[in-house]
């Protein structure tokens, strides 16, 4: 294809981007993407297999997704009178909100370091993106946020609760102050992707705020492969976002798998509980090494800081352990790595590889 065609047709800002990097993890202990390491027990997998075999692949999904939504509302504590909108992962919900709010001059605001897709999706939709730095300990800088809200009047403000890539569970009073400061001029999306590991939530508080959107995903819960996100908000808002949603965005296999797994949430809850206790053990073991700082995390990963993290990252790669070199993501994450909490076997493999990589880094 001639270069000039690409230049004529594709937006300059898109051409200047690099694609979202996803490294090939085959042969690695994969601890870079906040996945749940557990699969479903064999008996459930077999039953699921039968359900999926019965799905009519020749038919489009029925776009109301009534049963799936009912089950999500019931199992995920969505308050009475509130409904959910479904997305092909919460990534799609972020784009839906960006597109729906993309009026001339509209802005999106988020603390940084944070989830990269808030800014990426805003720019794709033609919205201005404004970031506000977190404090050095990665907690919210309430004064700076309130000042930015007053200056920019953002249409969308994102707060990940807990935050990725830091794991921080922001102070609920700070979040409330942001929701009130934004008031009627914008929506505040509390992104609860890691809620199963934090167990704190703004979901029950939806009736208090007409500008609050609570967004969740089943990805971190153990179902990253099926791509299903959901968000709850005032019905007047959801109704508008629904107009932007591609009509058949949840495929029939995802729909059937989610409906099945939602009847077995006890298994997912057990897995999340195991990861929460593994998180404390892993954090204590890493802190015990002496030369590594471990930031408090309410998610299924830990952010850790050490001297010469690039070398440690390379040492881990050599030992076939893949974590995220967070230092490359944001200047305030210098010398930080982000590592998933996993099974006790994988956590032990990581710890051993970390110890060895720390020793040889100098
Ligand atoms: N929000 C946050 C804070 C995340 O970290 C992620 C995934 N990394 C997502 C949303 C997207 O999740 P998914 O598209 O898998 O639902």
Short mmCIF file of C-alpha atoms and ligand atoms in Angstrom, two decimals:
data_model
loop_
_atom_site.label_atom_id
_atom_site.label_comp_id
_atom_site.label_asym_id
_atom_site.label_seq_id
_atom_site.Cartn_x
_atom_site.Cartn_y
_atom_site.Cartn_z
CA UNK A 1 0.00 0.00 0.00
CA UNK A 2 1.33 3.44 -0.89
CA UNK A 3 2.35 5.59 2.05
CA UNK A 4 0.44 8.55 0.73
CA UNK A 5 -2.88 6.71 0.91
CA UNK A 6 -2.31 5.99 4.60
CA UNK A 7 -1.31 9.60 5.14
CA UNK A 8 -4.35 10.92 3.32
CA UNK A 9 -6.90 8.66 4.96
CA UNK A 10 -5.70 7.90 8.48
CA UNK A 11 -5.78 10.63 11.16
CA UNK A 12 -2.34 12.06 11.97
CA UNK A 13 -2.82 11.46 15.72
CA UNK A 14 -3.68 7.80 15.06
CA UNK A 15 -0.64 7.36 12.80
CA UNK A 16 1.56 8.83 15.55
CA UNK A 17 0.37 6.23 18.08
CA UNK A 18 1.84 2.83 18.74
CA UNK A 19 -0.61 -0.05 19.20
CA UNK A 20 -1.44 -1.19 22.76
CA UNK A 21 1.51 -3.48 23.48
CA UNK A 22 0.69 -7.06 24.46
CA UNK A 23 3.85 -9.17 24.81
CA UNK A 24 3.88 -12.85 23.80
CA UNK A 25 3.88 -14.70 27.10
CA UNK A 26 4.19 -18.29 25.86
CA UNK A 27 6.57 -20.25 28.08
CA UNK A 28 6.49 -17.55 30.79
CA UNK A 29 5.00 -17.43 34.26
CA UNK A 30 2.52 -14.74 33.29
CA UNK A 31 2.16 -12.12 36.00
CA UNK A 32 1.73 -8.96 33.93
CA UNK A 33 -1.95 -8.58 33.09
CA UNK A 34 -3.95 -8.81 36.34
CA UNK A 35 -5.56 -12.09 35.33
CA UNK A 36 -6.97 -14.56 37.82
CA UNK A 37 -4.66 -17.63 37.73
CA UNK A 38 -7.44 -20.07 38.61
CA UNK A 39 -9.69 -21.81 36.13
CA UNK A 40 -13.13 -23.22 36.91
CA UNK A 41 -13.23 -26.69 38.52
CA UNK A 42 -13.44 -29.57 36.01
CA UNK A 43 -17.08 -30.45 36.77
CA UNK A 44 -18.21 -26.88 36.14
CA UNK A 45 -16.16 -26.70 32.96
CA UNK A 46 -17.86 -29.80 31.63
CA UNK A 47 -21.30 -28.41 32.42
CA UNK A 48 -20.32 -25.12 30.80
CA UNK A 49 -19.15 -27.02 27.72
CA UNK A 50 -22.61 -28.56 27.37
CA UNK A 51 -24.29 -25.17 27.75
CA UNK A 52 -22.05 -23.62 25.11
CA UNK A 53 -22.64 -26.53 22.73
CA UNK A 54 -26.36 -25.78 22.88
CA UNK A 55 -25.95 -22.11 21.93
CA UNK A 56 -27.45 -21.14 18.55
CA UNK A 57 -24.37 -19.76 16.80
CA UNK A 58 -26.39 -19.08 13.65
CA UNK A 59 -28.50 -16.44 15.41
CA UNK A 60 -27.64 -12.90 16.43
CA UNK A 61 -27.85 -12.26 20.15
CA UNK A 62 -31.08 -10.71 21.42
CA UNK A 63 -29.74 -7.24 22.20
CA UNK A 64 -31.78 -6.65 25.37
CA UNK A 65 -29.70 -9.28 27.24
CA UNK A 66 -32.45 -9.39 29.86
CA UNK A 67 -31.51 -12.56 31.76
CA UNK A 68 -27.80 -11.74 31.86
CA UNK A 69 -28.50 -8.22 33.13
CA UNK A 70 -30.91 -9.52 35.77
CA UNK A 71 -28.29 -11.97 37.03
CA UNK A 72 -25.58 -9.29 37.11
CA UNK A 73 -27.84 -6.91 39.02
CA UNK A 74 -28.74 -9.63 41.51
CA UNK A 75 -25.25 -11.00 42.13
CA UNK A 76 -23.27 -7.79 41.94
CA UNK A 77 -25.34 -5.71 44.34
CA UNK A 78 -26.83 -3.22 41.86
CA UNK A 79 -29.39 -1.22 43.88
CA UNK A 80 -33.13 -1.59 43.19
CA UNK A 81 -34.31 0.72 40.41
CA UNK A 82 -30.92 0.66 38.65
CA UNK A 83 -30.03 -1.29 35.55
CA UNK A 84 -26.71 -2.16 33.86
CA UNK A 85 -25.34 -1.52 30.40
CA UNK A 86 -23.08 -4.24 29.02
CA UNK A 87 -19.81 -3.80 27.17
CA UNK A 88 -17.35 -6.02 25.33
CA UNK A 89 -15.04 -5.57 28.32
CA UNK A 90 -15.14 -2.32 30.27
CA UNK A 91 -12.80 -1.01 27.59
CA UNK A 92 -15.82 -0.77 25.31
CA UNK A 93 -17.86 1.01 27.97
CA UNK A 94 -15.12 3.62 28.23
CA UNK A 95 -15.32 4.22 24.46
CA UNK A 96 -19.12 4.36 24.58
CA UNK A 97 -19.00 7.07 27.25
CA UNK A 98 -16.29 8.98 25.37
CA UNK A 99 -18.30 8.96 22.13
CA UNK A 100 -21.55 9.91 23.83
CA UNK A 101 -19.94 12.88 25.63
CA UNK A 102 -17.76 14.13 22.76
CA UNK A 103 -19.22 17.58 22.31
CA UNK A 104 -16.97 20.39 21.04
CA UNK A 105 -14.63 21.48 23.82
CA UNK A 106 -15.64 18.68 26.23
CA UNK A 107 -12.91 17.36 28.52
CA UNK A 108 -12.04 14.14 30.31
CA UNK A 109 -10.15 14.22 33.59
CA UNK A 110 -8.32 11.46 35.47
CA UNK A 111 -5.56 11.17 38.07
CA UNK A 112 -2.22 9.80 36.87
CA UNK A 113 -0.65 7.34 36.94
CA UNK A 114 -3.90 5.61 36.10
CA UNK A 115 -5.51 3.31 33.56
CA UNK A 116 -4.20 4.35 30.13
CA UNK A 117 -7.43 3.74 28.21
CA UNK A 118 -9.19 6.73 29.82
CA UNK A 119 -6.87 9.12 27.96
CA UNK A 120 -6.54 7.01 24.81
CA UNK A 121 -10.28 6.59 24.41
CA UNK A 122 -10.92 10.29 25.09
CA UNK A 123 -8.47 11.33 22.39
CA UNK A 124 -9.92 8.84 19.88
CA UNK A 125 -13.32 10.44 20.38
CA UNK A 126 -11.89 13.94 19.98
CA UNK A 127 -12.17 14.94 23.65
CA UNK A 128 -9.47 16.89 25.47
CA UNK A 129 -7.77 14.86 28.16
CA UNK A 130 -6.54 16.45 31.38
CA UNK A 131 -4.53 14.51 33.97
CA UNK A 132 -3.91 15.42 37.59
CA UNK A 133 -0.87 13.89 39.32
CA UNK A 134 -1.43 11.63 42.32
CA UNK A 135 0.62 12.41 45.44
CA UNK A 136 4.02 10.75 45.77
CA UNK A 137 2.45 7.93 47.81
CA UNK A 138 -0.14 7.47 45.01
CA UNK A 139 -3.08 8.71 47.07
CA UNK A 140 -5.48 11.28 45.57
CA UNK A 141 -4.45 14.92 45.70
CA UNK A 142 -7.89 16.22 46.63
CA UNK A 143 -7.02 19.94 46.40
CA UNK A 144 -5.37 19.55 42.99
CA UNK A 145 -8.33 17.54 41.70
CA UNK A 146 -10.89 20.04 42.95
CA UNK A 147 -8.90 22.88 41.39
CA UNK A 148 -8.72 21.02 38.05
CA UNK A 149 -12.47 20.33 38.17
CA UNK A 150 -13.18 24.03 38.78
CA UNK A 151 -10.82 25.05 35.95
CA UNK A 152 -11.85 22.49 33.32
CA UNK A 153 -15.45 21.47 34.18
CA UNK A 154 -14.81 17.93 32.82
CA UNK A 155 -17.66 16.05 31.16
CA UNK A 156 -16.16 12.76 32.40
CA UNK A 157 -13.95 12.21 35.46
CA UNK A 158 -12.53 8.71 36.00
CA UNK A 159 -11.48 7.34 39.38
CA UNK A 160 -10.32 3.72 39.46
CA UNK A 161 -11.23 2.25 42.85
CA UNK A 162 -8.72 0.61 43.46
CA UNK A 163 -6.36 2.22 40.98
CA UNK A 164 -4.33 0.51 38.27
CA UNK A 165 -1.29 0.46 38.14
CA UNK A 166 -0.75 1.53 41.77
CA UNK A 167 -3.26 -0.67 43.62
CA UNK A 168 -4.28 2.31 45.78
CA UNK A 169 -7.76 2.33 47.29
CA UNK A 170 -8.54 6.04 47.34
CA UNK A 171 -10.18 7.60 50.36
CA UNK A 172 -13.97 7.33 49.92
CA UNK A 173 -14.41 10.87 51.32
CA UNK A 174 -12.12 12.24 48.58
CA UNK A 175 -14.16 10.46 45.92
CA UNK A 176 -17.35 11.85 47.38
CA UNK A 177 -15.85 15.37 47.32
CA UNK A 178 -15.02 14.90 43.62
CA UNK A 179 -18.53 13.67 42.79
CA UNK A 180 -20.04 16.68 44.56
CA UNK A 181 -17.60 19.17 43.01
CA UNK A 182 -18.36 17.91 39.49
CA UNK A 183 -22.08 18.18 40.28
CA UNK A 184 -24.38 18.70 37.35
CA UNK A 185 -21.64 19.58 34.88
CA UNK A 186 -20.28 16.07 34.35
CA UNK A 187 -20.31 12.38 35.22
CA UNK A 188 -17.88 10.68 37.59
CA UNK A 189 -17.03 7.11 36.65
CA UNK A 190 -15.91 5.04 39.62
CA UNK A 191 -14.13 2.18 37.88
CA UNK A 192 -14.35 -0.85 40.14
CA UNK A 193 -12.51 -3.35 37.92
CA UNK A 194 -10.63 -4.68 40.99
CA UNK A 195 -13.59 -4.58 43.39
CA UNK A 196 -13.43 -8.34 44.21
CA UNK A 197 -10.05 -7.74 45.81
CA UNK A 198 -10.96 -4.51 47.61
CA UNK A 199 -14.49 -5.33 48.69
CA UNK A 200 -15.26 -1.61 48.94
CA UNK A 201 -17.76 -0.19 46.50
CA UNK A 202 -19.74 2.87 45.48
CA UNK A 203 -22.43 0.62 43.95
CA UNK A 204 -24.76 0.90 46.99
CA UNK A 205 -24.36 4.68 46.88
CA UNK A 206 -25.73 5.10 43.34
CA UNK A 207 -29.09 6.46 44.58
CA UNK A 208 -27.26 9.36 46.29
CA UNK A 209 -25.69 10.86 43.14
CA UNK A 210 -27.30 11.37 39.72
CA UNK A 211 -23.88 11.96 38.10
CA UNK A 212 -22.25 8.73 39.39
CA UNK A 213 -21.46 5.81 37.07
CA UNK A 214 -20.15 2.60 38.67
CA UNK A 215 -18.27 0.47 36.17
CA UNK A 216 -17.19 -3.13 36.73
CA UNK A 217 -15.85 -6.06 34.76
CA UNK A 218 -15.80 -9.83 35.16
CA UNK A 219 -12.23 -9.86 33.79
CA UNK A 220 -10.30 -9.79 37.06
CA UNK A 221 -12.80 -12.15 38.64
CA UNK A 222 -11.53 -14.99 36.46
CA UNK A 223 -13.29 -14.38 33.15
CA UNK A 224 -10.94 -12.05 31.25
CA UNK A 225 -11.29 -14.21 28.14
CA UNK A 226 -15.01 -13.72 27.69
CA UNK A 227 -14.77 -9.88 27.60
CA UNK A 228 -17.70 -8.64 29.63
CA UNK A 229 -17.95 -5.31 31.41
CA UNK A 230 -20.99 -3.63 32.92
CA UNK A 231 -21.90 -0.25 34.30
CA UNK A 232 -24.72 1.04 36.44
CA UNK A 233 -25.97 4.62 36.63
CA UNK A 234 -29.08 6.76 36.74
CA UNK A 235 -31.49 5.32 34.10
CA UNK A 236 -31.60 8.66 32.25
CA UNK A 237 -27.82 8.43 31.63
CA UNK A 238 -27.78 4.71 30.75
CA UNK A 239 -30.55 5.26 28.20
CA UNK A 240 -28.34 7.72 26.30
CA UNK A 241 -25.19 5.57 26.49
CA UNK A 242 -27.22 2.63 25.21
CA UNK A 243 -27.85 4.50 21.94
CA UNK A 244 -24.10 4.50 21.23
CA UNK A 245 -23.61 0.82 22.09
CA UNK A 246 -23.18 -1.45 19.06
CA UNK A 247 -26.44 -3.45 19.16
CA UNK A 248 -25.01 -6.98 19.33
CA UNK A 249 -21.87 -6.11 21.32
CA UNK A 250 -22.08 -9.12 23.65
CA UNK A 251 -21.75 -12.33 21.65
CA UNK A 252 -23.89 -15.39 22.39
CA UNK A 253 -20.97 -17.43 23.81
CA UNK A 254 -20.06 -14.69 26.27
CA UNK A 255 -23.70 -14.32 27.18
CA UNK A 256 -24.16 -18.05 27.82
CA UNK A 257 -20.87 -18.42 29.71
CA UNK A 258 -21.59 -15.42 31.94
CA UNK A 259 -25.15 -16.58 32.68
CA UNK A 260 -23.76 -19.96 33.68
CA UNK A 261 -20.89 -18.68 35.82
CA UNK A 262 -23.14 -16.20 37.61
CA UNK A 263 -25.00 -19.21 39.00
CA UNK A 264 -21.71 -20.31 40.56
CA UNK A 265 -20.39 -17.11 42.07
CA UNK A 266 -19.37 -18.95 45.26
CA UNK A 267 -16.46 -20.45 43.29
CA UNK A 268 -15.35 -17.02 42.04
CA UNK A 269 -15.68 -15.57 45.56
CA UNK A 270 -13.50 -18.40 46.92
CA UNK A 271 -10.83 -17.64 44.31
CA UNK A 272 -10.90 -13.90 45.08
CA UNK A 273 -10.58 -14.63 48.81
CA UNK A 274 -7.56 -16.89 48.15
CA UNK A 275 -5.93 -14.10 46.11
CA UNK A 276 -6.59 -11.54 48.85
CA UNK A 277 -4.81 -13.64 51.43
CA UNK A 278 -2.01 -14.50 48.98
CA UNK A 279 -1.60 -10.74 48.41
CA UNK A 280 -0.79 -10.11 52.11
CA UNK A 281 1.65 -13.04 52.17
CA UNK A 282 3.41 -11.97 48.97
CA UNK A 283 3.61 -8.32 50.09
CA UNK A 284 5.15 -9.36 53.41
CA UNK A 285 7.63 -11.69 51.70
CA UNK A 286 8.75 -8.99 49.25
CA UNK A 287 9.03 -6.35 51.98
CA UNK A 288 11.09 -8.90 53.95
CA UNK A 289 13.76 -8.83 51.23
CA UNK A 290 14.74 -5.42 52.61
CA UNK A 291 15.63 -3.55 49.43
CA UNK A 292 12.19 -3.40 47.83
CA UNK A 293 9.37 -0.97 48.64
CA UNK A 294 5.87 -2.46 48.41
CA UNK A 295 2.99 -0.02 47.97
CA UNK A 296 -0.29 -0.83 49.74
CA UNK A 297 -2.61 -2.62 47.31
CA UNK A 298 -6.32 -3.41 47.38
CA UNK A 299 -6.11 -5.06 43.94
CA UNK A 300 -4.85 -8.42 42.66
CA UNK A 301 -1.39 -7.04 41.94
CA UNK A 302 1.40 -5.28 43.81
CA UNK A 303 3.38 -2.23 42.74
CA UNK A 304 6.96 -2.53 43.97
CA UNK A 305 9.93 -0.17 43.75
CA UNK A 306 13.64 -0.98 43.81
CA UNK A 307 16.93 0.44 42.56
CA UNK A 308 17.79 -0.58 38.97
CA UNK A 309 14.32 -1.95 38.27
CA UNK A 310 15.10 -2.25 34.54
CA UNK A 311 17.84 -4.74 35.35
CA UNK A 312 15.61 -6.64 37.74
CA UNK A 313 12.91 -6.76 35.05
CA UNK A 314 15.46 -8.17 32.58
CA UNK A 315 16.60 -10.72 35.20
CA UNK A 316 12.99 -11.83 35.70
CA UNK A 317 12.51 -12.18 31.94
CA UNK A 318 15.64 -14.33 31.74
CA UNK A 319 14.06 -16.56 34.38
CA UNK A 320 10.88 -16.76 32.31
CA UNK A 321 8.82 -14.58 34.64
CA UNK A 322 6.80 -11.83 32.95
CA UNK A 323 5.75 -8.82 35.04
CA UNK A 324 4.98 -5.25 33.92
CA UNK A 325 7.86 -2.80 33.79
CA UNK A 326 5.72 0.00 35.21
CA UNK A 327 8.58 2.50 35.01
CA UNK A 328 7.93 2.66 31.27
CA UNK A 329 4.30 3.62 31.83
CA UNK A 330 4.66 6.94 33.68
CA UNK A 331 7.50 9.13 34.99
CA UNK A 332 6.28 8.91 38.60
CA UNK A 333 6.57 5.10 38.42
CA UNK A 334 10.34 5.22 37.95
CA UNK A 335 11.96 2.00 39.14
CA UNK A 336 8.59 0.33 39.69
CA UNK A 337 7.41 -3.10 38.60
CA UNK A 338 3.82 -4.33 38.77
CA UNK A 339 3.30 -7.98 39.54
CA UNK A 340 0.15 -10.06 39.75
CA UNK A 341 -0.74 -11.96 42.85
CA UNK A 342 -1.12 -15.57 41.76
CA UNK A 343 -1.21 -19.15 43.07
CA UNK A 344 1.19 -20.08 45.87
CA UNK A 345 3.36 -21.99 43.34
CA UNK A 346 3.63 -19.02 40.97
CA UNK A 347 4.15 -16.54 43.82
CA UNK A 348 7.03 -18.73 45.07
CA UNK A 349 8.55 -18.89 41.57
CA UNK A 350 8.32 -15.12 41.31
CA UNK A 351 9.89 -14.56 44.73
CA UNK A 352 12.80 -16.85 43.93
CA UNK A 353 13.37 -15.16 40.55
CA UNK A 354 13.07 -11.72 42.18
CA UNK A 355 15.67 -12.58 44.85
CA UNK A 356 18.11 -13.84 42.24
CA UNK A 357 17.51 -10.86 39.93
CA UNK A 358 18.00 -8.42 42.82
CA UNK A 359 21.31 -10.05 43.71
CA UNK A 360 22.76 -9.90 40.22
CA UNK A 361 21.48 -6.43 39.30
CA UNK A 362 24.51 -4.42 40.50
N1 LIG B 1 -10.39 -0.51 34.28
C1 LIG B 1 -9.21 -0.74 34.85
C2 LIG B 1 -8.82 0.10 36.03
C3 LIG B 1 -8.35 -1.72 34.36
O1 LIG B 1 -7.16 -1.92 34.92
C4 LIG B 1 -8.76 -2.50 33.25
C5 LIG B 1 -7.92 -3.62 32.65
N2 LIG B 1 -6.61 -3.52 32.72
C6 LIG B 1 -9.99 -2.22 32.67
C7 LIG B 1 -10.79 -1.24 33.22
C8 LIG B 1 -10.48 -2.95 31.44
O2 LIG B 1 -10.97 -4.17 31.76
P1 LIG B 1 -11.79 -5.09 30.73
O3 LIG B 1 -11.83 -4.37 29.40
O4 LIG B 1 -11.06 -6.37 30.69
O5 LIG B 1 -13.15 -5.21 31.32
#
